[in-house]
């Protein structure tokens, strides 16, 4: 029954345009306007004064969020030694001491596992995986996370998997103070046969002040744009395209020849070549794709990077899922409708 | 298509206990445990090291949220002059200058209102409300907000309304540094015939560090308890009780007499006499009531107090509702499931 107060919440703004002209809302709007317009002039005047004060609040709020961003920069520095250690353990560059590995493992879980193993005769499989003696670090750490998190798994294709086995770390960098607010996701790869980049980057640009045309909708910084990077694929290794063969008939001679052509192909690595926002904001499919991309960027920053091991073990997934269940239940109860908008 | 990154989000933890033993989740858990337990011992050992690092992160995160709380204290001071001015305009203690009331009002809205007025012959009503000449400040400012916000309107009873006409301001105070984290809602009343208090208070206590038994579930400070205040009702004015008459028959003599008895009655003012959490956490009804109370406290703090005028005019309601619509749509699309848990 506890209420979480500081939970950073991603508000997807994608694809809600058609709803804004829905009848119930339109009706509400008319009601609201009427109620306000029917106020005596002398009171309306005072309410305008209150709205001007509200504008001042919105500008102070923007400064607050800038300071929160600064705090996040500061704490990124404090987390860094922990993340560095994680990277080294995952890559096998460092073997943790016995003390560093002490963990009160769950007796119940171990018994459950033993029990299930007996029943399902899974010893063989275990022997097999144990047979790969002297594995380095935690093999396929990041790939396992990609496979376990629905949002990432949806982007993942079979041809991406051998490449992601070379992913060694994901980090986030925040923009410098006085610079336009942004954050950069960095995907660090060990040398591999697919591309020559050691780091692939994705920058998310944010708008951190109230919009002049709609200042009251300001609720803190929003992702408004993103930028990928060029991947220097080894010849024939680019998984974001596939080669299709086409037969062409020569008009004059009637001879047939086969030509090859590159066409786009689904791949996680398209994440580094995002679509551009439609300038008029009218392309809903495009905007929806972009909104999903922003959600994924935010999810890497807020969830995957800070608590990767919990996605590897699956513990974070259970938390996320029980949140979802709650959400569903709350809506059934009908009393918690407003929680989603706080 | 913009994604909001800093949106403070209230996560209601109420009433989700029965779901935690649901089959799908139980199945997931078994799968997760098996996957982990089947890892070779040498790798399991390294994952324990990563989990210990994760504990360090959680403790740093707790410090981050303490600093955010400090920032909120600092900004509360910056907002205060604006809120004071709002209070004075609402109460009619100050008449804003022409410059302070300048507002580019929406031409379309005015025309729509004029149009509707003509059609519905509402001039009479307007004349009537304009007839109340020289109204003080913005009459029924806070009561109007209570009526417009569903979450508050649900608590509101007819007998509360005349009392809430005397509500002049709602403010929030944050706990001092080094003190246990909490915030206090203060409801300021003008002298009235119902009770002698000038301020009614509700304190929300927060837990701002990872729980020893489940440190990885930490997502920032959570409301864990609240405390109301004693209302010094004038004789016969307490709307949280009603008087019922009962007929009693004297056992010996058989005579009948009428006795009166006070029984609890629904009222917003029960907000200042909250239920106590069940010590064993087993009373789901109680916990649900408390979770709702925490949501309301959070809603006052994060929405109503910072942007009261937008609830008075209804503008904030439209934003909240279009958020809800999005939410619904997102679930239909099926791609945004995780957004609710971020």
XYZ file of C-alpha atoms in Angstrom:
684
model
C 0.000 0.000 0.000
C 2.956 2.319 -0.410
C 2.936 5.116 -2.927
C 6.034 5.825 -4.877
C 6.649 9.533 -5.187
C 9.727 10.025 -7.252
C 9.198 7.367 -9.833
C 10.372 8.785 -13.134
C 7.629 8.075 -15.557
C 7.738 7.942 -19.286
C 4.753 9.532 -20.864
C 4.375 8.366 -24.426
C 2.862 11.204 -26.396
C 2.588 9.176 -29.557
C -0.489 8.666 -31.611
C -3.036 10.415 -29.462
C -3.990 13.006 -32.017
C -7.195 11.432 -33.268
C -8.476 11.219 -29.714
C -8.169 14.905 -29.028
C -11.195 15.624 -31.156
C -13.248 12.822 -29.634
C -16.757 13.750 -28.702
C -16.632 13.331 -24.929
C -13.549 15.495 -24.693
C -14.986 18.040 -27.098
C -18.067 18.200 -24.951
C -15.999 18.683 -21.807
C -14.128 21.466 -23.516
C -17.315 23.287 -24.456
C -18.550 22.915 -20.902
C -15.290 24.254 -19.542
C -15.225 27.231 -21.904
C -18.832 28.084 -21.158
C -18.327 27.887 -17.406
C -15.367 30.189 -17.673
C -16.868 32.627 -20.170
C -19.988 32.973 -18.047
C -17.994 34.270 -15.097
C -18.515 37.968 -14.389
C -15.887 40.105 -16.155
C -14.315 41.265 -12.913
C -13.650 37.660 -11.862
C -12.453 36.584 -15.302
C -9.909 39.369 -15.050
C -8.562 37.966 -11.768
C -8.367 34.458 -13.218
C -6.213 35.854 -16.037
C -3.931 37.246 -13.347
C -3.741 33.758 -11.814
C -2.871 32.309 -15.214
C -0.039 34.799 -15.595
C 1.262 33.664 -12.208
C 1.012 30.080 -13.469
C 3.290 30.988 -16.376
C 5.889 32.177 -13.883
C 5.586 28.831 -12.083
C 6.145 26.923 -15.324
C 9.382 28.818 -15.919
C 10.604 28.085 -12.393
C 9.674 24.436 -12.929
C 11.862 24.339 -16.040
C 14.802 25.500 -13.909
C 14.013 22.802 -11.357
C 14.251 20.105 -14.013
C 17.534 21.556 -15.243
C 18.888 21.155 -11.728
C 17.588 17.579 -11.613
C 19.515 16.968 -14.833
C 22.621 18.391 -13.154
C 22.037 16.056 -10.219
C 21.809 13.137 -12.624
C 25.131 14.180 -14.154
C 26.663 14.320 -10.703
C 25.317 10.895 -9.766
C 26.398 9.408 -13.093
C 29.915 10.093 -11.824
C 29.176 8.307 -8.544
C 27.734 5.252 -10.304
C 30.621 5.060 -12.789
C 33.083 3.019 -10.650
C 30.298 0.475 -10.018
C 29.434 0.267 -13.718
C 33.141 -0.077 -14.597
C 33.445 -2.961 -12.171
C 30.337 -4.550 -13.677
C 31.795 -4.261 -17.164
C 35.051 -5.897 -16.018
C 33.282 -8.791 -14.297
C 30.981 -9.336 -17.297
C 33.889 -9.285 -19.751
C 36.014 -11.521 -17.527
C 38.722 -8.872 -17.214
C 38.439 -9.179 -13.441
C 37.655 -12.220 -11.308
C 35.727 -11.106 -8.207
C 37.106 -12.184 -4.828
C 35.187 -14.626 -2.616
C 34.160 -11.729 -0.425
C 32.784 -9.822 -3.404
C 30.656 -12.838 -4.357
C 29.104 -13.532 -0.967
C 25.380 -13.758 -1.419
C 22.722 -15.126 0.841
C 21.109 -17.156 -1.903
C 17.512 -18.074 -1.502
C 17.355 -21.533 0.109
C 13.812 -22.023 -1.198
C 14.815 -21.204 -4.750
C 17.685 -23.659 -4.669
C 15.433 -26.417 -3.365
C 12.807 -25.637 -5.973
C 15.447 -25.814 -8.675
C 16.848 -29.105 -7.369
C 13.374 -30.511 -7.206
C 12.542 -29.501 -10.748
C 15.831 -30.795 -12.020
C 15.155 -34.229 -10.610
C 11.683 -34.362 -12.055
C 12.602 -33.110 -15.477
C 15.891 -34.981 -15.692
C 17.650 -31.806 -16.622
C 20.991 -32.933 -15.230
C 22.170 -33.636 -18.704
C 21.668 -30.066 -19.826
C 23.478 -28.801 -16.770
C 26.392 -31.139 -17.359
C 26.539 -29.848 -20.873
C 26.659 -26.176 -19.956
C 29.088 -26.895 -17.120
C 31.169 -28.759 -19.648
C 32.093 -25.534 -21.392
C 34.951 -25.221 -18.956
C 36.537 -21.906 -18.123
C 33.909 -19.584 -19.623
C 35.062 -15.961 -19.674
C 33.161 -13.537 -17.411
C 29.389 -13.805 -17.864
C 28.884 -14.989 -21.449
C 26.084 -13.381 -23.475
C 25.227 -11.068 -20.575
C 23.763 -8.265 -22.717
C 22.312 -10.576 -25.365
C 20.412 -12.405 -22.604
C 18.968 -9.070 -21.459
C 17.877 -8.273 -25.018
C 16.135 -11.632 -25.203
C 14.379 -11.248 -21.860
C 13.018 -7.715 -22.167
C 9.959 -7.709 -24.434
C 10.584 -4.192 -25.697
C 14.082 -5.151 -26.875
C 13.233 -8.671 -27.949
C 10.767 -7.202 -30.455
C 13.623 -5.483 -32.273
C 15.916 -8.495 -32.129
C 16.325 -10.677 -35.230
C 18.126 -13.982 -35.472
C 20.912 -12.426 -37.544
C 21.493 -9.825 -34.776
C 22.308 -12.407 -32.116
C 25.842 -13.410 -33.128
C 26.717 -9.699 -33.347
C 25.263 -8.848 -29.925
C 27.424 -11.561 -28.356
C 30.233 -9.030 -28.854
C 28.373 -6.265 -26.969
C 30.404 -5.618 -23.818
C 28.755 -2.639 -22.194
C 25.986 -0.060 -22.557
C 26.560 3.330 -20.968
C 24.811 6.705 -20.882
C 26.369 10.176 -21.089
C 24.497 13.319 -20.116
C 24.913 16.649 -21.901
C 27.190 19.249 -20.323
C 25.658 22.136 -18.362
C 24.790 25.163 -20.551
C 24.467 22.824 -23.534
C 21.058 21.890 -24.985
C 19.793 19.025 -22.823
C 20.416 15.539 -24.227
C 21.691 12.091 -23.336
C 23.747 9.657 -25.384
C 23.518 5.878 -25.243
C 26.831 4.200 -26.029
C 27.003 0.548 -27.060
C 30.549 -0.771 -26.593
C 31.635 -3.731 -28.735
C 34.734 -5.888 -28.610
C 36.580 -6.228 -31.935
C 34.422 -8.367 -34.196
C 34.024 -9.464 -37.770
C 30.878 -7.435 -38.440
C 31.833 -3.759 -38.211
C 34.882 -1.718 -37.325
C 33.232 0.698 -34.845
C 34.095 0.020 -31.209
C 31.193 2.183 -30.006
C 27.767 2.713 -31.564
C 25.931 5.794 -30.315
C 22.403 7.109 -30.174
C 21.784 10.683 -29.022
C 18.407 11.709 -27.574
C 17.767 15.450 -27.626
C 15.440 16.961 -25.089
C 13.280 20.039 -24.829
C 13.550 21.337 -21.303
C 11.385 24.447 -21.272
C 7.673 25.216 -21.621
C 6.424 25.447 -25.183
C 5.534 29.038 -26.094
C 2.253 27.975 -27.702
C 1.163 25.641 -24.872
C 3.174 26.475 -21.743
C 0.801 24.794 -19.295
C 1.360 21.354 -20.773
C 4.968 21.444 -19.541
C 5.727 18.519 -17.245
C 9.486 18.415 -17.457
C 11.997 17.632 -20.193
C 10.769 15.582 -23.115
C 12.678 13.697 -25.766
C 12.007 15.532 -29.022
C 14.579 14.161 -31.441
C 17.251 11.499 -31.808
C 20.263 10.787 -33.929
C 22.020 7.514 -34.665
C 25.484 6.858 -36.053
C 27.084 5.388 -39.142
C 27.990 1.718 -38.758
C 31.079 0.749 -40.760
C 30.009 -2.744 -41.751
C 32.534 -5.229 -43.060
C 31.813 -6.176 -46.644
C 28.705 -8.351 -46.873
C 28.055 -8.208 -43.105
C 25.433 -5.443 -42.969
C 22.377 -7.143 -41.410
C 20.150 -4.091 -41.959
C 19.942 -4.913 -45.653
C 19.416 -8.091 -47.591
C 20.321 -8.821 -51.151
C 17.538 -9.849 -53.476
C 18.040 -11.175 -56.968
C 15.915 -9.914 -59.825
C 15.636 -11.208 -63.331
C 15.690 -8.573 -66.067
C 14.739 -9.157 -69.677
C 16.614 -7.124 -72.291
C 14.024 -5.176 -74.248
C 15.709 -5.507 -77.601
C 17.446 -8.828 -77.540
C 15.061 -10.635 -75.198
C 17.966 -12.087 -73.192
C 17.485 -12.556 -69.444
C 20.068 -11.484 -66.860
C 20.047 -11.598 -63.056
C 20.741 -8.392 -61.105
C 21.173 -8.079 -57.328
C 19.691 -5.288 -55.269
C 19.982 -4.292 -51.582
C 16.680 -3.874 -49.737
C 16.142 -2.914 -46.071
C 15.789 -5.746 -43.570
C 14.521 -5.798 -39.955
C 17.337 -5.646 -37.427
C 18.104 -4.199 -34.018
C 20.859 -2.239 -35.744
C 18.241 -0.078 -37.468
C 18.072 1.518 -34.004
C 21.149 3.492 -35.102
C 19.411 4.811 -38.209
C 16.148 6.217 -36.815
C 13.377 7.747 -38.917
C 13.095 11.522 -38.956
C 10.032 13.259 -37.544
C 7.602 14.399 -40.211
C 7.995 18.188 -40.359
C 4.253 18.823 -40.321
C 3.590 16.216 -37.633
C 0.943 14.694 -39.875
C 2.446 11.272 -40.537
C 1.003 9.183 -37.735
C 2.841 5.975 -38.600
C 6.125 7.820 -38.590
C 5.336 9.568 -35.328
C 4.328 6.284 -33.758
C 7.604 4.655 -34.825
C 9.493 7.598 -33.381
C 7.525 7.511 -30.118
C 8.437 3.835 -29.740
C 12.083 4.689 -30.390
C 11.979 7.384 -27.690
C 10.423 4.918 -25.259
C 13.220 2.457 -25.933
C 15.890 5.123 -25.453
C 14.315 6.136 -22.175
C 14.050 2.500 -21.110
C 17.769 1.897 -21.727
C 18.643 4.995 -19.743
C 16.290 4.546 -16.795
C 16.046 0.780 -16.436
C 18.437 -1.401 -18.415
C 21.669 0.504 -17.800
C 21.151 1.204 -14.080
C 20.035 -2.334 -13.206
C 21.272 -4.625 -15.962
C 21.986 -7.612 -13.690
C 18.360 -7.648 -12.534
C 17.202 -7.990 -16.142
C 19.805 -10.705 -16.682
C 18.481 -12.702 -13.721
C 14.890 -11.733 -14.528
C 14.206 -10.132 -11.139
C 13.466 -6.717 -12.668
C 11.038 -8.314 -15.109
C 8.888 -9.623 -12.300
C 8.760 -6.152 -10.756
C 7.774 -4.614 -14.075
C 5.134 -7.245 -14.643
C 3.567 -6.959 -11.213
C 3.417 -3.204 -11.824
C 1.486 -3.938 -14.969
C -0.888 -6.221 -13.134
C -1.519 -3.553 -10.551
C -2.168 -1.082 -13.261
C -4.762 -3.356 -14.762
C -6.362 -3.964 -11.433
C -6.443 -0.310 -10.564
C -8.337 0.424 -13.703
C -10.861 -2.224 -12.816
C -11.336 -0.685 -9.420
C -12.013 2.606 -11.124
C -10.639 4.652 -8.265
C -7.104 5.012 -9.469
C -7.736 6.428 -12.911
C -5.760 9.536 -12.218
C -2.621 7.706 -11.119
C -1.533 7.166 -14.683
C -1.389 10.872 -15.290
C 0.558 11.935 -12.235
C 5.471 11.952 -30.268
C 7.516 13.438 -27.462
C 8.524 11.393 -24.455
C 8.413 12.940 -21.069
C 11.415 11.981 -19.007
C 11.068 13.548 -15.628
C 7.393 13.038 -15.043
C 6.935 12.182 -11.388
C 4.759 9.146 -11.323
C 2.683 7.779 -8.527
C 2.839 4.065 -8.286
C -0.080 2.745 -6.292
C 1.061 -0.383 -4.519
C -2.370 -1.159 -3.134
C -4.198 -4.394 -3.416
C -1.866 -6.283 -5.692
C -1.169 -9.105 -3.299
C -3.503 -11.704 -4.748
C -1.901 -11.234 -8.147
C 1.588 -12.054 -6.988
C 0.734 -15.726 -6.779
C -1.018 -15.787 -10.148
C -0.086 -18.669 -12.360
C 1.576 -16.842 -15.259
C 3.841 -14.959 -12.896
C 4.552 -18.067 -10.853
C 5.494 -19.841 -14.023
C 7.794 -17.006 -15.067
C 9.429 -17.139 -11.675
C 10.120 -20.856 -11.950
C 11.565 -20.328 -15.408
C 13.762 -17.520 -14.141
C 15.017 -19.518 -11.150
C 15.738 -22.551 -13.286
C 17.630 -20.538 -15.884
C 19.753 -19.006 -13.184
C 20.304 -22.165 -11.145
C 21.385 -24.048 -14.256
C 24.266 -21.651 -14.872
C 27.699 -23.155 -14.188
C 28.835 -22.438 -10.608
C 31.708 -20.238 -11.714
C 29.312 -17.938 -13.589
C 26.704 -17.937 -10.814
C 29.461 -16.718 -8.533
C 30.161 -13.751 -10.822
C 26.472 -12.891 -11.049
C 26.374 -12.743 -7.237
C 29.222 -10.244 -7.461
C 27.129 -8.189 -9.906
C 24.196 -8.317 -7.491
C 26.386 -6.992 -4.702
C 27.386 -4.124 -6.982
C 23.674 -3.543 -7.623
C 23.131 -3.137 -3.882
C 25.740 -0.383 -3.860
C 23.852 1.309 -6.713
C 20.594 1.165 -4.768
C 22.215 2.950 -1.836
C 23.605 5.666 -4.097
C 20.163 5.989 -5.671
C 18.656 6.615 -2.232
C 21.087 9.515 -1.774
C 20.102 10.864 -5.184
C 16.442 10.980 -4.167
C 17.356 12.710 -0.920
C 19.036 15.409 -2.975
C 15.955 15.663 -5.200
C 13.932 16.205 -2.021
C 16.352 18.976 -1.038
C 15.896 20.513 -4.487
C 12.144 20.409 -3.996
C 12.555 22.208 -0.671
C 14.679 24.838 -2.356
C 12.159 25.326 -5.156
C 9.256 25.438 -2.712
C 10.880 28.653 -1.504
C 11.056 30.004 -5.060
C 7.400 29.197 -5.756
C 6.213 30.693 -2.452
C 5.916 34.359 -3.555
C 3.816 33.208 -6.534
C 1.573 31.075 -4.324
C 1.214 33.958 -1.834
C 0.128 36.240 -4.647
C -2.344 33.600 -5.836
C -3.806 33.318 -2.345
C -4.221 37.103 -2.117
C -5.920 37.367 -5.516
C -8.226 34.425 -4.734
C -9.185 35.860 -1.343
C -9.645 39.360 -2.770
C -6.965 40.788 -0.481
C -5.236 42.187 -3.564
C -6.731 43.494 -6.801
C -4.351 42.716 -9.686
C -3.308 45.631 -11.904
C -4.380 45.800 -15.555
C -0.886 44.768 -16.566
C -1.033 41.713 -14.307
C -4.292 40.645 -15.956
C -3.236 40.955 -19.583
C -4.070 37.736 -21.324
C -4.310 36.907 -24.969
C -7.651 35.208 -24.597
C -8.634 32.683 -27.169
C -10.710 34.446 -29.834
C -12.194 31.119 -30.936
C -13.282 30.247 -27.422
C -14.981 33.590 -26.964
C -16.844 33.223 -30.225
C -17.883 29.696 -29.363
C -19.177 30.900 -26.024
C -21.087 33.806 -27.591
C -22.565 31.464 -30.119
C -23.691 28.982 -27.519
C -25.090 31.709 -25.342
C -27.289 32.961 -28.133
C -28.572 29.524 -28.949
C -29.236 28.482 -25.399
C -30.558 31.844 -24.274
C -28.189 31.819 -21.370
C -28.014 35.590 -21.095
C -30.324 35.435 -18.153
C -27.991 33.244 -16.162
C -25.100 35.526 -16.957
C -27.044 38.596 -15.930
C -27.838 36.840 -12.716
C -24.262 35.969 -11.850
C -23.087 39.396 -12.962
C -25.771 40.825 -10.727
C -23.901 39.684 -7.644
C -21.999 42.920 -7.813
C -18.602 43.353 -6.256
C -17.759 39.699 -5.600
C -14.615 39.314 -3.482
C -11.589 37.736 -5.189
C -12.452 34.491 -6.964
C -15.422 33.049 -5.049
C -15.451 29.301 -4.387
C -12.056 28.907 -6.057
C -11.000 25.796 -4.115
C -14.511 24.340 -3.859
C -14.769 24.531 -7.660
C -11.521 22.568 -7.931
C -12.864 19.924 -5.549
C -15.970 19.610 -7.705
C -14.052 19.354 -10.962
C -11.400 16.799 -10.021
C -12.927 13.314 -9.966
C -10.592 12.043 -7.267
C -11.645 14.853 -4.914
C -15.262 14.985 -6.008
C -15.636 11.370 -4.869
C -14.860 12.401 -1.298
C -17.057 15.487 -1.402
C -20.493 15.370 0.242
C -23.208 17.988 0.030
C -22.709 18.913 3.685
C -18.997 19.583 3.000
C -19.642 22.269 0.408
C -20.655 25.195 2.636
C -17.564 24.496 4.759
C -15.179 24.343 1.800
C -16.382 27.777 0.691
C -14.226 29.010 3.576
C -11.104 27.208 2.305
C -8.659 29.938 1.302
C -5.469 28.124 0.422
C -3.788 24.727 0.276
C -0.037 24.615 0.771
C 2.650 21.964 1.142
C 5.621 21.910 3.521
C 8.582 19.583 3.079
C 10.466 18.010 5.979
C 13.735 19.608 7.063
C 17.030 18.062 5.973
C 18.309 15.345 8.352
C 14.724 14.730 9.456
C 12.812 11.629 8.336
C 11.414 12.475 4.895
C 7.805 13.700 4.862
C 5.527 16.383 3.483
C 2.610 18.171 5.115
C -0.509 19.408 3.355
C -1.991 22.484 5.026
C -5.581 23.538 4.404
C -6.053 27.185 5.404
C -9.570 28.313 6.381
C -10.982 31.749 7.064
C -12.845 32.074 10.374
C -16.077 30.127 10.037
C -18.952 28.754 12.035
C -17.941 25.101 11.683
C -14.630 24.668 13.510
C -12.121 26.833 15.304
C -8.941 25.577 13.561
C -7.485 28.009 11.048
C -5.335 25.278 9.491
C -6.090 21.580 9.034
C -3.029 19.417 8.379
C -2.225 16.042 6.928
C 1.326 14.680 7.187
C 2.603 12.061 4.735
C 5.643 10.139 5.946
C 8.019 8.656 3.432
C 10.512 5.836 3.336
C 13.509 7.005 1.377
C 15.904 4.066 1.455
C 15.968 0.530 0.051
C 14.130 -2.040 2.123
C 16.561 -4.467 3.776
C 14.453 -7.476 2.794
C 13.887 -6.404 -0.827
C 16.473 -3.757 -1.750
C 16.116 -4.143 -5.522
C 12.499 -3.022 -5.507
C 13.618 0.474 -4.463
C 12.469 3.100 -6.947
C 12.670 6.209 -4.823
C 10.825 7.494 -1.765
C 7.413 6.031 -1.078
C 4.618 7.256 1.150
C 4.351 4.715 3.955
C 2.186 6.392 6.568
C 0.046 9.450 7.170
C -1.366 11.390 10.067
C -4.323 13.757 10.226
C -5.256 16.338 12.834
C -7.974 16.968 15.375
C -10.737 19.219 14.089
C -12.292 21.359 16.826
C -15.859 21.329 15.587
C -18.383 23.826 16.888
C -21.158 22.109 18.791
C -23.422 20.199 16.418
C -21.388 21.140 13.332
C -19.269 17.996 12.952
C -20.184 16.669 9.482
C -18.148 13.476 9.938
C -20.837 12.103 12.237
C -24.587 12.035 12.109
C -26.996 11.635 14.962
C -29.389 8.738 14.826
C -32.284 8.242 17.194
C -32.924 4.870 18.740
C -35.865 3.690 20.744
C -35.016 1.732 23.893
C -37.438 -0.308 25.935
C -36.805 -0.439 29.692
C -36.400 -4.083 30.626
C -38.214 -3.886 33.915
C -40.853 -1.245 33.476
C -41.467 -1.699 29.743
C -41.371 2.056 29.152
C -39.934 3.302 25.842
C -37.431 6.143 25.621
C -35.590 7.675 22.680
C -31.784 7.910 22.843
C -29.520 9.633 20.343
C -26.250 8.185 19.122
C -23.451 9.535 16.926
C -22.472 7.345 13.954
C -19.774 8.013 11.331
C -20.850 9.756 8.134
C -19.119 10.166 4.755
C -17.344 13.497 4.444
C -14.220 14.992 2.899
C -13.208 15.886 6.446
C -12.587 12.211 7.214
C -9.423 12.892 5.192
C -8.028 14.313 8.450
C -8.768 11.120 10.366
C -7.183 8.435 8.167
C -7.317 4.709 8.885
C -4.197 3.089 10.287
C -2.303 0.456 8.308
C -3.018 -3.068 9.461
C 0.121 -4.172 11.313
C 0.284 -7.542 9.562
C -0.556 -6.072 6.147
C -3.319 -8.644 5.817
C -6.381 -6.400 5.722
C -6.793 -5.731 2.021
C -9.758 -3.370 2.343
C -7.853 -1.276 4.829
C -4.731 -1.256 2.689
C -6.761 -0.284 -0.340
C -8.344 2.632 1.527
C -4.905 3.735 2.642
C -3.447 3.423 -0.862
C -6.242 5.679 -2.139
C -5.475 8.172 0.621
C -1.773 8.190 -0.353
C -2.720 8.764 -3.979
C -4.845 11.735 -2.990
C -2.073 13.201 -0.848
C 0.359 12.834 -3.703
C -2.151 14.365 -6.113
C -2.585 17.461 -3.921
C 1.166 17.855 -3.674
C 2.107 17.240 -7.305
C -0.887 18.548 -9.227
C -3.513 20.548 -7.363
C -1.237 22.823 -5.333
C 1.279 23.627 -8.093
C -1.341 24.331 -10.765
C -4.604 25.099 -8.986
C -5.833 27.704 -11.498
C -5.631 25.135 -14.308
C -7.966 22.840 -12.382
C -10.253 25.793 -11.691
C -10.496 26.605 -15.408
C -10.498 22.906 -16.328
C -7.418 23.115 -18.564
C -5.454 20.644 -16.437
C -8.361 18.205 -16.546
C -8.191 17.993 -20.314
C -4.481 17.231 -20.120
C -5.070 14.520 -17.532
C -7.876 13.038 -19.568
C -5.968 12.962 -22.817
C -3.192 11.200 -20.896
C -5.735 8.622 -19.854
C -6.931 8.189 -23.402
C -3.388 7.660 -24.556
C -2.896 5.133 -21.850
C -5.899 3.227 -23.052
C -4.776 3.429 -26.614
C -1.270 2.364 -25.789
C -2.569 -0.761 -24.183
C -4.574 -1.528 -27.272
C -1.513 -1.093 -29.423
C 0.277 -3.520 -27.176
C 3.664 -1.962 -27.798
C 3.758 0.405 -24.895
C 3.117 -2.015 -22.071
C 6.317 -1.154 -20.321
C 5.657 2.572 -20.212
C 3.420 2.210 -17.198
C 6.209 0.743 -15.157
C 8.936 3.230 -15.938
